[in-house]
Coordinates of C-alpha atoms and ligand atoms in Angstrom, one line a residue:
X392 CA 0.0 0.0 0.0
X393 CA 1.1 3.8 -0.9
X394 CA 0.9 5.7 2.5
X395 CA 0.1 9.3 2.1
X396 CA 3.3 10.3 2.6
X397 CA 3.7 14.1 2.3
X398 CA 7.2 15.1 1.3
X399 CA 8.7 18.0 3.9
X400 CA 8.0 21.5 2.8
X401 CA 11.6 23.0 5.5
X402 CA 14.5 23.3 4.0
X403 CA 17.3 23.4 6.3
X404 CA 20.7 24.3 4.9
X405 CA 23.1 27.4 3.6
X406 CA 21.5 29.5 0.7
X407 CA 18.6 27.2 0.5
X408 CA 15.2 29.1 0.2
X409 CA 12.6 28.9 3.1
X410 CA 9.0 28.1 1.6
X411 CA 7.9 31.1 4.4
X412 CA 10.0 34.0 4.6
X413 CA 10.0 35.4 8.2
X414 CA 10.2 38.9 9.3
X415 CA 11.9 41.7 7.8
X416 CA 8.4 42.4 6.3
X417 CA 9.6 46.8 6.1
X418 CA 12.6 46.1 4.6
X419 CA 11.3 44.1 1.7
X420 CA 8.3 45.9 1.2
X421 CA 10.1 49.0 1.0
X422 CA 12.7 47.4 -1.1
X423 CA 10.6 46.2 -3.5
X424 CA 8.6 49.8 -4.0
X425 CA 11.6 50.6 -5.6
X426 CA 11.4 47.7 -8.1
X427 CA 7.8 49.5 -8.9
X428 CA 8.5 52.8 -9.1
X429 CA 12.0 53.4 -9.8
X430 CA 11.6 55.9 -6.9
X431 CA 15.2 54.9 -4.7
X432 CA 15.0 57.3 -1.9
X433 CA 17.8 55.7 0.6
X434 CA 17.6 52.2 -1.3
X435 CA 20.6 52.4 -4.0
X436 CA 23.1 50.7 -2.3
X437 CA 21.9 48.5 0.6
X438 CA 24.2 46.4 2.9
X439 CA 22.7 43.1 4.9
X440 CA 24.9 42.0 7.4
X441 CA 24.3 39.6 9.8
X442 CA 25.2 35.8 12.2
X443 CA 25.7 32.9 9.6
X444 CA 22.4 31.2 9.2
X445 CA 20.0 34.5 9.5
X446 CA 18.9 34.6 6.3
X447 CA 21.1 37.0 4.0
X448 CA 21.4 34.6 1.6
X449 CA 17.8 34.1 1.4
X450 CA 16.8 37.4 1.5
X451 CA 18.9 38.2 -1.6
X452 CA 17.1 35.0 -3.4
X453 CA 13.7 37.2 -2.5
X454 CA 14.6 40.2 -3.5
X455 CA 15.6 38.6 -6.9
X456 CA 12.7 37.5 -7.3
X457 CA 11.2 40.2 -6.4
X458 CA 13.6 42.4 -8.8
X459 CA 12.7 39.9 -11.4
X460 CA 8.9 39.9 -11.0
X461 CA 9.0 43.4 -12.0
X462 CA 10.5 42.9 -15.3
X463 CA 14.3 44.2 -13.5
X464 CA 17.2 42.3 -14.7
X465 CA 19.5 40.9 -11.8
X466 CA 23.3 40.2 -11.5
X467 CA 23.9 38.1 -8.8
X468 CA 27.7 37.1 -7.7
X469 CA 29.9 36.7 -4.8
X470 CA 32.7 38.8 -3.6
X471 CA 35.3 35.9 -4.4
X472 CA 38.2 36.4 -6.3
X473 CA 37.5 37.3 -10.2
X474 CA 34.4 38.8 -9.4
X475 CA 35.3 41.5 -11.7
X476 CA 35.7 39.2 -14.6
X477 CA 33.2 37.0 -14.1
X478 CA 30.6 39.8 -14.4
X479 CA 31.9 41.4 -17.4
X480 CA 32.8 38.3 -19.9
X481 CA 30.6 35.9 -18.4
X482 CA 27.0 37.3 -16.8
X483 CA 26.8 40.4 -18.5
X484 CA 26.8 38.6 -22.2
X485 CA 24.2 36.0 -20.6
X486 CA 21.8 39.1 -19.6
X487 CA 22.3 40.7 -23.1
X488 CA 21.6 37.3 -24.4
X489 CA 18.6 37.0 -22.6
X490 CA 17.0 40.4 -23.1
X491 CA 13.9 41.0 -25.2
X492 CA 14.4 41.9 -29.0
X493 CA 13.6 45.4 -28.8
X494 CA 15.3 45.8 -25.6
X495 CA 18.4 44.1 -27.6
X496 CA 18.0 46.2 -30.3
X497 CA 18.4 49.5 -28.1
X498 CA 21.4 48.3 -26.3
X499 CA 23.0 47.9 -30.1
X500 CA 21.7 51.6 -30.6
X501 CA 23.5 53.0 -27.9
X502 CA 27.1 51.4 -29.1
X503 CA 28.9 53.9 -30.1
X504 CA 30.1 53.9 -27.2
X505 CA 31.7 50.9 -25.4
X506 CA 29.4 48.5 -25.2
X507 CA 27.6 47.8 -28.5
X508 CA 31.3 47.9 -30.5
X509 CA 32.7 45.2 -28.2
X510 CA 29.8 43.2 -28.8
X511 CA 29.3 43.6 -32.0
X512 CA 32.6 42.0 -33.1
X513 CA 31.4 38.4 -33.0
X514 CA 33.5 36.3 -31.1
X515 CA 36.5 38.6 -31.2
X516 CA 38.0 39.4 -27.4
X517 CA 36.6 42.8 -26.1
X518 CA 39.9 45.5 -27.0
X519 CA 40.5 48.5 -24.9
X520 CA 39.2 47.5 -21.7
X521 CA 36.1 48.0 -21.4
X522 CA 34.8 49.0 -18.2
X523 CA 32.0 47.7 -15.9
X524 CA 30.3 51.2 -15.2
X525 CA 29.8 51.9 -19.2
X526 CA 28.0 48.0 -19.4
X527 CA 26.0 49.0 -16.3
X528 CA 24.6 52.3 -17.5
X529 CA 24.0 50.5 -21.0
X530 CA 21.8 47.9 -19.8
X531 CA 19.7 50.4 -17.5
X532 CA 18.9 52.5 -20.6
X533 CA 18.3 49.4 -22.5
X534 CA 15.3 49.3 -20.3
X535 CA 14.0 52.8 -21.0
X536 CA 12.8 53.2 -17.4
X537 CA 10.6 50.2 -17.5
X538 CA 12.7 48.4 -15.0
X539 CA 16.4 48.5 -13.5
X540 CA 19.3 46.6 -12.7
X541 CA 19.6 45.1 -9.5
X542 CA 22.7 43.5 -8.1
X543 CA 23.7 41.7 -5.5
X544 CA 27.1 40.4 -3.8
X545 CA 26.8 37.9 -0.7
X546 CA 29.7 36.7 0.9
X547 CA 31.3 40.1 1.2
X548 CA 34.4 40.1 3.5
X549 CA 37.8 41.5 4.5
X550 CA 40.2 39.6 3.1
X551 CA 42.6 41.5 0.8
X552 CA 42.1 40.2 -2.2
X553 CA 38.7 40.8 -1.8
X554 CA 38.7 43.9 -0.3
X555 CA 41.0 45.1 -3.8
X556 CA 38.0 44.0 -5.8
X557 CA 35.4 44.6 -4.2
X558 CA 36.0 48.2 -4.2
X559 CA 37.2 48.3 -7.4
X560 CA 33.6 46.9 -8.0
X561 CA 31.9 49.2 -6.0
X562 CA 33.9 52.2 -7.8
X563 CA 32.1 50.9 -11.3
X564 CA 28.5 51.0 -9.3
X565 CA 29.5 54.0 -8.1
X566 CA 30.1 55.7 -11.4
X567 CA 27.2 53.9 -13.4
X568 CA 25.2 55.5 -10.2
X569 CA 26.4 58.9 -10.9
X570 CA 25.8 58.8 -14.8
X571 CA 21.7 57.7 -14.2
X572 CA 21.8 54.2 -14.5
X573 CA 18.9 52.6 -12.4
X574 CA 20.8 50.3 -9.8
X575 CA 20.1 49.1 -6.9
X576 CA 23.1 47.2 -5.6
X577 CA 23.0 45.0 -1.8
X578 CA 25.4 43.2 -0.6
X579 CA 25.6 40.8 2.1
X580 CA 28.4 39.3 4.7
X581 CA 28.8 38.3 8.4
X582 CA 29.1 41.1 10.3
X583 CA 32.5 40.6 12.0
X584 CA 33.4 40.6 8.7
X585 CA 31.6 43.7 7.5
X586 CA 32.9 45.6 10.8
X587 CA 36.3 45.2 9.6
X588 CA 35.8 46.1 6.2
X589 CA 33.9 49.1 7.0
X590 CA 36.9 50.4 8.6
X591 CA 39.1 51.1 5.3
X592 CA 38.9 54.6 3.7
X593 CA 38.5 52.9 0.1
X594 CA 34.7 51.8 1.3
X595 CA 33.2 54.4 1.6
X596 CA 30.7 53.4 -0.6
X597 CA 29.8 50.8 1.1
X598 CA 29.6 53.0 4.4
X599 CA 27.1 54.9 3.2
X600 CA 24.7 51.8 1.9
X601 CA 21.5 51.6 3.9
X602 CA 22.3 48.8 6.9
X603 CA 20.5 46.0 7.6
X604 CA 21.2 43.6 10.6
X605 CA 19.5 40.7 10.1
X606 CA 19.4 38.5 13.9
X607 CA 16.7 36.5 14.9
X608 CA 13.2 36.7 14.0
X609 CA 10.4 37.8 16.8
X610 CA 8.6 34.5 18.6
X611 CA 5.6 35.8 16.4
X612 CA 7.4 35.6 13.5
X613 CA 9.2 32.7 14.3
X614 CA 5.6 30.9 14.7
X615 CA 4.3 32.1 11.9
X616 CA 7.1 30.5 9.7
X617 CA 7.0 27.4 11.3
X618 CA 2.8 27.3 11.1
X619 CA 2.8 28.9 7.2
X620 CA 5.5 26.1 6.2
X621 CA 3.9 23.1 7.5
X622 CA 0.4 24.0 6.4
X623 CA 2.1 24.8 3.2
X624 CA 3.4 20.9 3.2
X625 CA -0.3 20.1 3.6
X626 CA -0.3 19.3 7.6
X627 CA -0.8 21.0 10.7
X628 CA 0.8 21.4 13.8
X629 CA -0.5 20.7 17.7
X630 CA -1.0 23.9 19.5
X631 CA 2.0 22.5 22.3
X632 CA 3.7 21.5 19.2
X633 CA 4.5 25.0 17.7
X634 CA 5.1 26.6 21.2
X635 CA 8.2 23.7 21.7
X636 CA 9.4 23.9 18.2
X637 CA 9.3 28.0 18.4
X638 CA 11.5 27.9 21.8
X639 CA 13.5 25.6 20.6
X640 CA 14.4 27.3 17.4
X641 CA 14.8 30.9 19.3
X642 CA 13.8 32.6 16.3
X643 CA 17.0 31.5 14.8
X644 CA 16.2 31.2 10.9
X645 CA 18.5 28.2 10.2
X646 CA 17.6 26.3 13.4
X647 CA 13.3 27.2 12.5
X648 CA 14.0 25.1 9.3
X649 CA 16.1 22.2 11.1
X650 CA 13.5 21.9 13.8
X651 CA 10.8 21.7 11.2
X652 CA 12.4 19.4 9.1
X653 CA 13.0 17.0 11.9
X654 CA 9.7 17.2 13.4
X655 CA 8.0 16.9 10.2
X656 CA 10.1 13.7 9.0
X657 CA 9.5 11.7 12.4
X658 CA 6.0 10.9 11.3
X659 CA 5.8 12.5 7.4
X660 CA 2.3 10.8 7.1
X661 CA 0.3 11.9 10.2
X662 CA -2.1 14.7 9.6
X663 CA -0.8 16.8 12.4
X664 CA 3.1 17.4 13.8
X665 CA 2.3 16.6 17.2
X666 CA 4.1 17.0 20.5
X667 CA 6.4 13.9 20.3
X668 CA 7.4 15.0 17.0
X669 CA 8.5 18.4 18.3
X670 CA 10.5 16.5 21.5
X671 CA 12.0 13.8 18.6
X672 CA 13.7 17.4 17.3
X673 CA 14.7 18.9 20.1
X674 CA 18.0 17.1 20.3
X675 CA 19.0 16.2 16.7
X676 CA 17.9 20.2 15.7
X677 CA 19.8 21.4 18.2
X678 CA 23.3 18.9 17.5
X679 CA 23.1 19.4 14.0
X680 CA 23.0 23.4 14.7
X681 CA 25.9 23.3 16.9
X682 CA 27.9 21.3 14.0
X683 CA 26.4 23.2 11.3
X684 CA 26.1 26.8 12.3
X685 CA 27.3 27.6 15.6
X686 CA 31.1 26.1 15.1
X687 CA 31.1 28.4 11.9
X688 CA 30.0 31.2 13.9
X689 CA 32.6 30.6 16.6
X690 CA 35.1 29.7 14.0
X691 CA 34.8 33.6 12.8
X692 CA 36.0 34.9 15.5
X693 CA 39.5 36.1 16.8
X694 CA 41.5 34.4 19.0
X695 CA 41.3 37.1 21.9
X696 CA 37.2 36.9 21.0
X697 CA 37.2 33.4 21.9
X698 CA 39.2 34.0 24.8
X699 CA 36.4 36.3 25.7
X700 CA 33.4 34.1 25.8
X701 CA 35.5 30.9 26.8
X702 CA 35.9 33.0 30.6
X703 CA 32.4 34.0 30.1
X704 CA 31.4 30.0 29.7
X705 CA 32.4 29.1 33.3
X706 CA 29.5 30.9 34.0
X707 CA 26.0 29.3 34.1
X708 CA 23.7 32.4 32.7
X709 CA 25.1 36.0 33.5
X710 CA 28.6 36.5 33.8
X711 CA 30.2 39.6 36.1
X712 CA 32.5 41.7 34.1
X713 CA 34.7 42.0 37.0
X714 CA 34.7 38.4 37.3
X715 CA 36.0 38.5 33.4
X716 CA 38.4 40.7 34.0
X717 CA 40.1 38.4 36.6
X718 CA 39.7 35.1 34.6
X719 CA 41.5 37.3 31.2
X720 CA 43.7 38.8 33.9
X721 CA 43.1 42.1 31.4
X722 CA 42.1 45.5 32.3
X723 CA 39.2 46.5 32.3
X724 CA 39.5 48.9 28.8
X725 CA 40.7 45.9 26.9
X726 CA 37.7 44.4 28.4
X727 CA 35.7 46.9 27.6
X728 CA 36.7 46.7 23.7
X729 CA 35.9 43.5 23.2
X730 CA 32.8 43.6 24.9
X731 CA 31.5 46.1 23.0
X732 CA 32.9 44.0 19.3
X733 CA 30.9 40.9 21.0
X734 CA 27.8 42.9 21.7
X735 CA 27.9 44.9 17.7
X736 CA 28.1 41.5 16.4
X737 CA 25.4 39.9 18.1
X738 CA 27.3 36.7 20.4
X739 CA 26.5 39.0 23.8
X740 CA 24.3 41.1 25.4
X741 CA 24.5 43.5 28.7
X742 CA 22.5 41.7 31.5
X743 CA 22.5 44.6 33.6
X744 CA 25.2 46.5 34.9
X745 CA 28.2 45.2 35.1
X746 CA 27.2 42.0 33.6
X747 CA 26.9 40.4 30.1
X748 CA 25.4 36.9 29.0
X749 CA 25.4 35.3 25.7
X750 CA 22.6 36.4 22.7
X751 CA 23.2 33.7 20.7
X752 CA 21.6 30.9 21.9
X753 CA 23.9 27.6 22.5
X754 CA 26.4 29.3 22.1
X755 CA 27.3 29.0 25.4
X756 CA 26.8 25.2 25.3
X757 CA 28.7 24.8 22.3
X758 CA 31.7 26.2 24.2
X759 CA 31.3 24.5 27.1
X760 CA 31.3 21.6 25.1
X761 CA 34.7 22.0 23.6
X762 CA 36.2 23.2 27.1
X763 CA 34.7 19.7 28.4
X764 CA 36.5 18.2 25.4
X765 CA 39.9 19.9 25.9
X766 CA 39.4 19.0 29.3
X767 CA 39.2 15.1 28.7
X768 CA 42.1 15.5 26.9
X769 CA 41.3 14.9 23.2
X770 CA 42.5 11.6 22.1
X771 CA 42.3 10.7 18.3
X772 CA 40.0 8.0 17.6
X773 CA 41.2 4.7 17.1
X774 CA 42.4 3.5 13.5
X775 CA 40.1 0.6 12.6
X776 CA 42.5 -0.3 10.2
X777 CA 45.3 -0.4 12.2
X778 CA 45.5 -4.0 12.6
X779 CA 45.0 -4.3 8.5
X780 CA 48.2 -2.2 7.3
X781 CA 48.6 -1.9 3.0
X782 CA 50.4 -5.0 2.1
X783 CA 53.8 -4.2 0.4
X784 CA 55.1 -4.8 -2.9
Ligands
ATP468 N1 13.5 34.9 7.0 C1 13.5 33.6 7.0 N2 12.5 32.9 7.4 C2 12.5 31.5 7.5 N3 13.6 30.8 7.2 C3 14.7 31.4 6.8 C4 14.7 32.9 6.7 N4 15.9 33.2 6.2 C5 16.7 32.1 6.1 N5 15.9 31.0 6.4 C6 16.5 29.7 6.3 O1 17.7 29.6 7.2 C7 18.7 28.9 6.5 C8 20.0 29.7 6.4 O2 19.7 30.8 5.5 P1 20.8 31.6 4.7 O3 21.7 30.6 3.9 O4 20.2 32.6 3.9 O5 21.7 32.2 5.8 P2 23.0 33.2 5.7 O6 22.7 34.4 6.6 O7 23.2 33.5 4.2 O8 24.2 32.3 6.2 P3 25.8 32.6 5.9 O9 26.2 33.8 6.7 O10 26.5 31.4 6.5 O11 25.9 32.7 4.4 C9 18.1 28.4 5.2 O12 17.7 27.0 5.5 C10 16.9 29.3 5.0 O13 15.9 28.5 4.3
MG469 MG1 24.8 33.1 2.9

């Protein structure tokens, strides 16, 4: 016999598109007005930054949509090395490709200039450098005000090499912006990342974009995802149910669609995700989240950083800065600096005066983990093929 068996509507993982989109619902609206109207207001140049596993990615994947929806054409890349190149010989052509045969034919009528010339020589390599800003403003007028260009760069960071070409990038944007082109460029990184790179006089392009600071969603919002999804799948979820999947997920975007997933999956063809399905999820949702996000997250950080929150872990709940200060054996500015770092980034919060606790939940547990570890004395694991060495020749 076929059960019913209803395939899972979460989708847990890195750049993978939520079948609800949570929160954020003023950004996006006001985001895509501008797709409408054209009208930017503050909206050019946008910057997302956020914790791994809040939802940049994602909300990049919407706006394109979005963007696309409204008849905009969209350049999507990430800051990696080549980024530079790969927009000019490789997605630039595909757009052109792709466009309409009038809006084609207008983008040849404009070529006088750089673009249409390069293009027009079949085949041939494009001569005298062309540059980024001259495509840019080509393809905007191409569109005759009927739509724009949007673009947008996730995985923004500080390394140098990136840093180099991403500002070399932003200087094309820049200029394309200044001549009239209709852009709207929004880039996306983790915000330890972003804080640093924010600091160098080349960006201040980027210093300007609007800011967003994506964190957790609200409990509401965090219910409403996991209700929407599931009801989406074609099931329901027990009243008890969504209260222990929305604590357990703390509005934590990556952990909503683990939880989900896990809960859904323990009984796929039962009309309703019931209590025991939401327990089953508990601990699986919130292992995998410690191996999947919150190791990353940790991983970002500088040594002194982890320093930081490793004398914070002894604590259970709050911990006394004073009490910090002793365990660091550091004065109290230095403690002071990376307190505040910890806090702008979203690991910490103040818990009254003269205290902090962690913000990002198991975090703390992760830690203490690994100190336990360390603690043990980490042995490697046994070779099962010890005893079954390569036979020699
Ligand atoms: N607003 C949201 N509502 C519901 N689920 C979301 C939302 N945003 C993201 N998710 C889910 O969370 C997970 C992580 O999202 P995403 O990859 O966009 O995070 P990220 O911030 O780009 O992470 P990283 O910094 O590591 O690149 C995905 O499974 C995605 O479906
Ligand atoms: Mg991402």
């Amino acid at each position: 016999m076929i059960r019913n068996h209803q395939p899972s509507p979460f989708n847990p993982g890195y750049g993978r598109k939520p079948a609800v989109f949570g929160g954020h619902r003023q950004a996006i609206s006001e985001l895509s007005a501008v797709f409408e109207t054209l009208d930017f207001g503050e909206n050019q140049s946008v910057l997302v930054s956020g914790l791994r596993g809040a939802g940049k990615t994602a909300m990049l994947s919407l706006l394109q949509d979005h963007a696309m929806g409204h008849g905009w054409l969209v350049i999507s890349d990430d800051a990696s090395r080549g980024l530079m190149d790969r927009v000019m010989k490789s997605t630039i052509p595909r757009i052109r490709n792709a466009l309409s045969e009038p809006a084609h034919n207008r983008l040849s009528s404009f070529s006088i200039g750089q673009f249409g010339v390069s293009w027009e020589q079949a085949g041939a390599a494009r001569e005298a450098a062309p540059l980024l800003r001259h495509d840019l403003k080509a393809l905007s007028d191409a569109l005759e005000g009927r739509g724009g260009l949007l673009i947008t760069i996730d995985e923004v960071s500080s390394g140098r090499t990136r840093l180099r070409e991403l500002s070399r990038f932003a200087l094309e944007i820049q200029h394309a912006l200044t001549s009239g082109a209709n852009i709207m460029v929004v880039f996306a990184g983790i915000q330890v990342d972003l804080n640093e790179l924010l600091k160098h006089e080349h960006n201040t392009f980027l210093r300007r974009s609007r800011r967003l600071d994506f964190r957790r969603l609200t409990p509401d919002e965090t219910r409403y995802v996991i209700a929407e999804t599931t009801s989406l799948g074609g099931r329901s979820v027990a009243p008890a149910a969504l209260d222990h999947l929305t604590s357990i997920s703390q509005g934590y975007p990556y952990l909503i669609q683990l939880v989900g997933d896990y809960a859904w999956r323990r009984t796929p063809d039962a009309p309703v995700i019931s209590i025991e399905d939401a327990d089953y999820a508990l601990e699986r949702g919130i292992k995998a989240v410690q191996d999947r996000v919150i190791s990353r997250v940790y991983d970002d950080l500088s040594e002194r950083d982890k320093d930081f929150l490793r004398a914070m872990a002894q604590d259970e709940g709050r911990t006394r800065i004073a009490d910090l200060k002793a365990r660091m054996d550091a004065y109290d500015q230095y403690v002071q600096v990376y307190k505040r770092r910890l806090i702008d980034t979203g690991y910490v919060q103040s818990a009254g005066h003269g205290y902090v606790e962690f913000s990002l939940p198991y975090l703390d547990q992760y830690i203490k983990s690994l100190i336990d570890e360390e603690a043990r004395g980490s042995r490697p694991p046994a070779d099962p093929w010890g005893d079954f060495p390569p036979p020699r020749i």
